[in-house]
Amino acid sequence: MSTPTLEKSAASAESEAPAHLITVTFRVRRFNPEISDQATWQDFQLEIDPKERVLDGLHKIKWDHDGTLTFRRSCAHGICGSDAMRINGKNRLACKTLIKDINPSKPITVEPIKGLTVLKDLVVDMEPFFQAYRDVMPFLITKGNEPTRERLQSAEDRERFDDTTKCILCAACTSSCPVFWNDGQYFGPAAIVNAHRFIFDSRDEAGEQRLEILNDKDGVWRCRTTFNCTDACPRGIEVTKAIQEVKRALITRRF
Amino acid sequence: MSAETTTPATETVSLYDVDNPAPVIAPPRARTKKTPKSTRTNFELYGWLFMRLSGVVLVVLVLGHLLIQLVLDGGVSKIGFAFVAGRWASPFWQAWDLVMLWLAMLHGANGLRTVINDYAERPKTRFWLKNLLYAATVFTVLLGTLVIFTFDPNIR
């Protein structure tokens, strides 16, 4: 019942790939401890719309080519922070990276994020990352009785820490930090960002404790202001700036 | 559709299977029970602040030093025993050199300490590299201080 034009386009789609599709090579870092102790590169050729995301490419591989490819993703819309990976050498969310933006004429390399133990393919052990997150007590701490209504805050007070509330804990920043690569003891940018979110919250009363934790030898003082974290953050948080603000708070508290 | 860049490990004789997986590479110094507890001191804060402040002072001291030694008044060819003796006759240059020696050595030693902390992976390597660094720093600072204070222009 369709018009002749539609019939024609449907017919051409069966015979050859539609014109908007391009051929892209995905070069994926594969690791399976049940087969080998070595990680290897594997190439996949895909016919894909350049306006699709890297995650769509990975789905295509997993669903149509090789079901053993393992990676994390949940919401696939840049909110859950599950699919941070190293794409063309840069930490990004696979679900927020369009193929046309990362030069599809060359092979697109996809690796697990660095500095964390690779469990399989693109899945890493996030435990050290979340350990550092827990260590900074990322929850509201107050004294006295609970108020009968919500804790009010002025718009200016809210604005103070607005940037660091955007964190989705994807670990793109922490796993882009060279200090974290070399020494997993460093708290890492993500933990400091989430400490910053409560240190500068006017309603919170444990800022002192958090500053004391970050004053430690593996705390903010190990930051070399490399700015890798700010570049890597898929939410556009000014991570290095937040770390510097914690440093300044520590110094002004002291002097 | 998939083209392998490397020969898959399954083709060769594999040492690993489902019941006997390969060991995964642990992150560098994962937090264990042996990991030292937090120190609760301000040492790193003071260290960080010292690097900034001494850096600013050293820009003046070192550039001034290089200018006097290498550029002004005939450049490097003028430097000799007599030139040094003449400069150290003045308490101003003695103080300049003393401050520069201490700040530069401590600044450099602290910088190297952070580099060792970053790159030495095993605790023992760390320990010995840092001990070597501290020994070299103390030796250089003490020797330099001794020379500045006991310098004798009439030595033969």
mmCIF file of N, CA and C in Angstrom, chain B residues 3-75:
data_model
loop_
_atom_site.group_PDB
_atom_site.id
_atom_site.type_symbol
_atom_site.label_atom_id
_atom_site.label_comp_id
_atom_site.label_asym_id
_atom_site.label_seq_id
_atom_site.Cartn_x
_atom_site.Cartn_y
_atom_site.Cartn_z
ATOM 1 N N ALA B 3 37.378 -9.355 11.420
ATOM 2 C CA ALA B 3 38.710 -9.743 10.979
ATOM 3 C C ALA B 3 39.656 -9.657 12.168
ATOM 4 N N GLU B 4 40.302 -10.744 12.457
ATOM 5 C CA GLU B 4 41.175 -10.770 13.628
ATOM 6 C C GLU B 4 42.535 -10.158 13.280
ATOM 7 N N THR B 5 43.024 -9.282 14.110
ATOM 8 C CA THR B 5 44.355 -8.726 13.891
ATOM 9 C C THR B 5 45.418 -9.644 14.458
ATOM 10 N N THR B 6 45.069 -10.386 15.476
ATOM 11 C CA THR B 6 46.026 -11.312 16.071
ATOM 12 C C THR B 6 45.416 -12.701 16.032
ATOM 13 N N THR B 7 46.251 -13.712 16.059
ATOM 14 C CA THR B 7 45.704 -15.069 16.095
ATOM 15 C C THR B 7 45.059 -15.283 17.450
ATOM 16 N N PRO B 8 43.840 -15.751 17.460
ATOM 17 C CA PRO B 8 43.183 -15.956 18.747
ATOM 18 C C PRO B 8 43.890 -17.017 19.563
ATOM 19 N N ALA B 9 43.864 -16.817 20.888
ATOM 20 C CA ALA B 9 44.620 -17.695 21.775
ATOM 21 C C ALA B 9 44.076 -19.115 21.768
ATOM 22 N N THR B 10 42.829 -19.282 21.305
ATOM 23 C CA THR B 10 42.231 -20.616 21.342
ATOM 24 C C THR B 10 42.928 -21.574 20.382
ATOM 25 N N GLU B 11 43.565 -21.017 19.317
ATOM 26 C CA GLU B 11 44.208 -21.883 18.344
ATOM 27 C C GLU B 11 45.471 -22.518 18.909
ATOM 28 N N THR B 12 46.195 -21.756 19.739
ATOM 29 C CA THR B 12 47.371 -22.326 20.370
ATOM 30 C C THR B 12 46.937 -23.123 21.603
ATOM 31 N N VAL B 13 47.868 -23.856 22.182
ATOM 32 C CA VAL B 13 47.537 -24.627 23.380
ATOM 33 C C VAL B 13 47.389 -23.659 24.546
ATOM 34 N N SER B 14 46.197 -23.613 25.133
ATOM 35 C CA SER B 14 45.935 -22.631 26.177
ATOM 36 C C SER B 14 46.188 -23.229 27.552
ATOM 37 N N LEU B 15 46.815 -22.420 28.408
ATOM 38 C CA LEU B 15 47.060 -22.847 29.781
ATOM 39 C C LEU B 15 45.838 -22.621 30.649
ATOM 40 N N TYR B 16 44.898 -21.812 30.136
ATOM 41 C CA TYR B 16 43.808 -21.356 30.991
ATOM 42 C C TYR B 16 42.464 -21.832 30.459
ATOM 43 N N ASP B 17 41.556 -22.139 31.361
ATOM 44 C CA ASP B 17 40.194 -22.476 30.978
ATOM 45 C C ASP B 17 39.239 -21.924 32.028
ATOM 46 N N VAL B 18 37.984 -22.362 31.975
ATOM 47 C CA VAL B 18 36.963 -21.793 32.861
ATOM 48 C C VAL B 18 37.308 -22.023 34.324
ATOM 49 N N ASP B 19 37.820 -23.216 34.648
ATOM 50 C CA ASP B 19 38.103 -23.523 36.046
ATOM 51 C C ASP B 19 39.444 -22.970 36.498
ATOM 52 N N ASN B 20 40.267 -22.620 35.533
ATOM 53 C CA ASN B 20 41.613 -22.173 35.861
ATOM 54 C C ASN B 20 41.911 -20.888 35.099
ATOM 55 N N PRO B 21 41.244 -19.781 35.469
ATOM 56 C CA PRO B 21 41.429 -18.541 34.713
ATOM 57 C C PRO B 21 42.801 -17.925 34.953
ATOM 58 N N ALA B 22 43.246 -17.126 33.993
ATOM 59 C CA ALA B 22 44.517 -16.422 34.122
ATOM 60 C C ALA B 22 44.424 -15.415 35.264
ATOM 61 N N PRO B 23 45.540 -15.171 35.930
ATOM 62 C CA PRO B 23 45.500 -14.158 36.984
ATOM 63 C C PRO B 23 45.288 -12.775 36.381
ATOM 64 N N VAL B 24 44.380 -12.010 36.959
ATOM 65 C CA VAL B 24 44.192 -10.649 36.465
ATOM 66 C C VAL B 24 45.264 -9.766 37.077
ATOM 67 N N ILE B 25 45.576 -8.676 36.396
ATOM 68 C CA ILE B 25 46.625 -7.781 36.876
ATOM 69 C C ILE B 25 46.029 -6.849 37.920
ATOM 70 N N ALA B 26 46.503 -6.955 39.137
ATOM 71 C CA ALA B 26 45.964 -6.138 40.216
ATOM 72 C C ALA B 26 46.346 -4.681 40.001
ATOM 73 N N PRO B 27 45.505 -3.735 40.418
ATOM 74 C CA PRO B 27 45.876 -2.327 40.305
ATOM 75 C C PRO B 27 47.108 -2.049 41.154
ATOM 76 N N PRO B 28 47.889 -1.030 40.787
ATOM 77 C CA PRO B 28 49.107 -0.762 41.550
ATOM 78 C C PRO B 28 48.789 -0.508 43.013
ATOM 79 N N ARG B 29 49.364 -1.290 43.842
ATOM 80 C CA ARG B 29 49.192 -1.169 45.291
ATOM 81 C C ARG B 29 47.741 -0.966 45.701
ATOM 82 N N ALA B 30 46.925 -1.952 45.431
ATOM 83 C CA ALA B 30 45.534 -1.898 45.878
ATOM 84 C C ALA B 30 45.497 -1.769 47.397
ATOM 85 N N ARG B 31 44.456 -1.117 47.892
ATOM 86 C CA ARG B 31 44.368 -0.889 49.335
ATOM 87 C C ARG B 31 44.154 -2.214 50.056
ATOM 88 N N THR B 32 45.123 -2.588 50.870
ATOM 89 C CA THR B 32 45.009 -3.831 51.621
ATOM 90 C C THR B 32 45.095 -3.523 53.113
ATOM 91 N N LYS B 33 45.095 -4.572 53.905
ATOM 92 C CA LYS B 33 45.224 -4.369 55.360
ATOM 93 C C LYS B 33 46.605 -3.836 55.722
ATOM 94 N N LYS B 34 47.579 -4.146 54.852
ATOM 95 C CA LYS B 34 48.946 -3.698 55.133
ATOM 96 C C LYS B 34 49.162 -2.227 54.777
ATOM 97 N N THR B 35 48.237 -1.660 54.018
ATOM 98 C CA THR B 35 48.381 -0.264 53.612
ATOM 99 C C THR B 35 48.450 0.631 54.852
ATOM 100 N N PRO B 36 49.446 1.545 54.911
ATOM 101 C CA PRO B 36 49.563 2.395 56.095
ATOM 102 C C PRO B 36 48.298 3.220 56.319
ATOM 103 N N LYS B 37 47.945 3.369 57.566
ATOM 104 C CA LYS B 37 46.771 4.184 57.896
ATOM 105 C C LYS B 37 47.076 5.660 57.660
ATOM 106 N N SER B 38 46.029 6.457 57.589
ATOM 107 C CA SER B 38 46.234 7.880 57.348
ATOM 108 C C SER B 38 47.050 8.484 58.484
ATOM 109 N N THR B 39 47.839 9.496 58.154
ATOM 110 C CA THR B 39 48.807 10.023 59.107
ATOM 111 C C THR B 39 48.256 11.155 59.958
ATOM 112 N N ARG B 40 47.234 11.845 59.461
ATOM 113 C CA ARG B 40 46.640 12.962 60.199
ATOM 114 C C ARG B 40 47.668 14.041 60.557
ATOM 115 N N THR B 41 48.577 14.320 59.641
ATOM 116 C CA THR B 41 49.494 15.430 59.859
ATOM 117 C C THR B 41 49.312 16.419 58.720
ATOM 118 N N ASN B 42 49.928 17.592 58.895
ATOM 119 C CA ASN B 42 49.847 18.607 57.858
ATOM 120 C C ASN B 42 51.097 18.626 56.995
ATOM 121 N N PHE B 43 51.899 17.543 57.055
ATOM 122 C CA PHE B 43 53.177 17.535 56.354
ATOM 123 C C PHE B 43 53.010 17.813 54.867
ATOM 124 N N GLU B 44 52.040 17.139 54.232
ATOM 125 C CA GLU B 44 51.864 17.325 52.793
ATOM 126 C C GLU B 44 51.396 18.740 52.471
ATOM 127 N N LEU B 45 50.570 19.304 53.357
ATOM 128 C CA LEU B 45 50.113 20.691 53.155
ATOM 129 C C LEU B 45 51.305 21.642 53.173
ATOM 130 N N TYR B 46 52.152 21.499 54.218
ATOM 131 C CA TYR B 46 53.313 22.382 54.305
ATOM 132 C C TYR B 46 54.262 22.130 53.142
ATOM 133 N N GLY B 47 54.415 20.867 52.756
ATOM 134 C CA GLY B 47 55.276 20.543 51.616
ATOM 135 C C GLY B 47 54.789 21.230 50.355
ATOM 136 N N TRP B 48 53.488 21.177 50.127
ATOM 137 C CA TRP B 48 52.896 21.787 48.926
ATOM 138 C C TRP B 48 53.107 23.295 48.952
ATOM 139 N N LEU B 49 52.857 23.897 50.125
ATOM 140 C CA LEU B 49 52.994 25.348 50.262
ATOM 141 C C LEU B 49 54.458 25.769 50.083
ATOM 142 N N PHE B 50 55.370 24.964 50.663
ATOM 143 C CA PHE B 50 56.796 25.263 50.549
ATOM 144 C C PHE B 50 57.228 25.270 49.084
ATOM 145 N N MET B 51 56.718 24.329 48.296
ATOM 146 C CA MET B 51 57.087 24.269 46.885
ATOM 147 C C MET B 51 56.685 25.552 46.167
ATOM 148 N N ARG B 52 55.483 26.073 46.468
ATOM 149 C CA ARG B 52 55.017 27.296 45.798
ATOM 150 C C ARG B 52 55.852 28.494 46.214
ATOM 151 N N LEU B 53 56.030 28.651 47.557
ATOM 152 C CA LEU B 53 56.722 29.845 48.052
ATOM 153 C C LEU B 53 58.198 29.821 47.658
ATOM 154 N N SER B 54 58.865 28.660 47.862
ATOM 155 C CA SER B 54 60.288 28.598 47.523
ATOM 156 C C SER B 54 60.472 28.751 46.020
ATOM 157 N N GLY B 55 59.508 28.270 45.242
ATOM 158 C CA GLY B 55 59.594 28.417 43.793
ATOM 159 C C GLY B 55 59.644 29.878 43.378
ATOM 160 N N VAL B 56 58.777 30.692 44.011
ATOM 161 C CA VAL B 56 58.735 32.115 43.674
ATOM 162 C C VAL B 56 60.064 32.781 44.030
ATOM 163 N N VAL B 57 60.582 32.469 45.232
ATOM 164 C CA VAL B 57 61.851 33.072 45.657
ATOM 165 C C VAL B 57 62.990 32.588 44.758
ATOM 166 N N LEU B 58 62.952 31.307 44.399
ATOM 167 C CA LEU B 58 64.043 30.745 43.593
ATOM 168 C C LEU B 58 64.100 31.354 42.194
ATOM 169 N N VAL B 59 62.956 31.758 41.667
ATOM 170 C CA VAL B 59 62.971 32.400 40.341
ATOM 171 C C VAL B 59 63.898 33.613 40.379
ATOM 172 N N VAL B 60 63.756 34.425 41.435
ATOM 173 C CA VAL B 60 64.609 35.623 41.578
ATOM 174 C C VAL B 60 66.055 35.205 41.840
ATOM 175 N N LEU B 61 66.244 34.315 42.816
ATOM 176 C CA LEU B 61 67.601 33.947 43.232
ATOM 177 C C LEU B 61 68.374 33.279 42.097
ATOM 178 N N VAL B 62 67.769 32.296 41.461
ATOM 179 C CA VAL B 62 68.498 31.510 40.456
ATOM 180 C C VAL B 62 68.730 32.339 39.195
ATOM 181 N N LEU B 63 67.702 33.071 38.736
ATOM 182 C CA LEU B 63 67.908 33.872 37.527
ATOM 183 C C LEU B 63 68.947 34.965 37.789
ATOM 184 N N GLY B 64 68.895 35.570 38.990
ATOM 185 C CA GLY B 64 69.905 36.562 39.353
ATOM 186 C C GLY B 64 71.287 35.944 39.370
ATOM 187 N N HIS B 65 71.375 34.766 39.965
ATOM 188 C CA HIS B 65 72.647 34.049 40.049
ATOM 189 C C HIS B 65 73.205 33.756 38.651
ATOM 190 N N LEU B 66 72.343 33.235 37.781
ATOM 191 C CA LEU B 66 72.800 32.898 36.427
ATOM 192 C C LEU B 66 73.242 34.146 35.675
ATOM 193 N N LEU B 67 72.501 35.228 35.864
ATOM 194 C CA LEU B 67 72.825 36.482 35.185
ATOM 195 C C LEU B 67 74.209 36.968 35.602
ATOM 196 N N ILE B 68 74.467 36.954 36.906
ATOM 197 C CA ILE B 68 75.747 37.453 37.410
ATOM 198 C C ILE B 68 76.891 36.536 36.975
ATOM 199 N N GLN B 69 76.652 35.226 37.065
ATOM 200 C CA GLN B 69 77.731 34.283 36.808
ATOM 201 C C GLN B 69 78.046 34.141 35.325
ATOM 202 N N LEU B 70 77.041 34.173 34.488
ATOM 203 C CA LEU B 70 77.247 33.749 33.098
ATOM 204 C C LEU B 70 77.112 34.862 32.073
ATOM 205 N N VAL B 71 76.409 35.954 32.414
ATOM 206 C CA VAL B 71 76.112 36.943 31.381
ATOM 207 C C VAL B 71 76.881 38.245 31.618
ATOM 208 N N LEU B 72 76.679 38.833 32.809
ATOM 209 C CA LEU B 72 77.216 40.171 33.054
ATOM 210 C C LEU B 72 78.733 40.142 33.202
ATOM 211 N N ASP B 73 79.343 41.232 32.792
ATOM 212 C CA ASP B 73 80.746 41.491 33.118
ATOM 213 C C ASP B 73 81.687 40.380 32.643
ATOM 214 N N GLY B 74 81.646 40.071 31.365
ATOM 215 C CA GLY B 74 82.604 39.108 30.828
ATOM 216 C C GLY B 74 82.143 37.680 30.810
ATOM 217 N N GLY B 75 80.985 37.407 31.414
ATOM 218 C CA GLY B 75 80.417 36.066 31.322
ATOM 219 C C GLY B 75 81.186 35.027 32.091
#
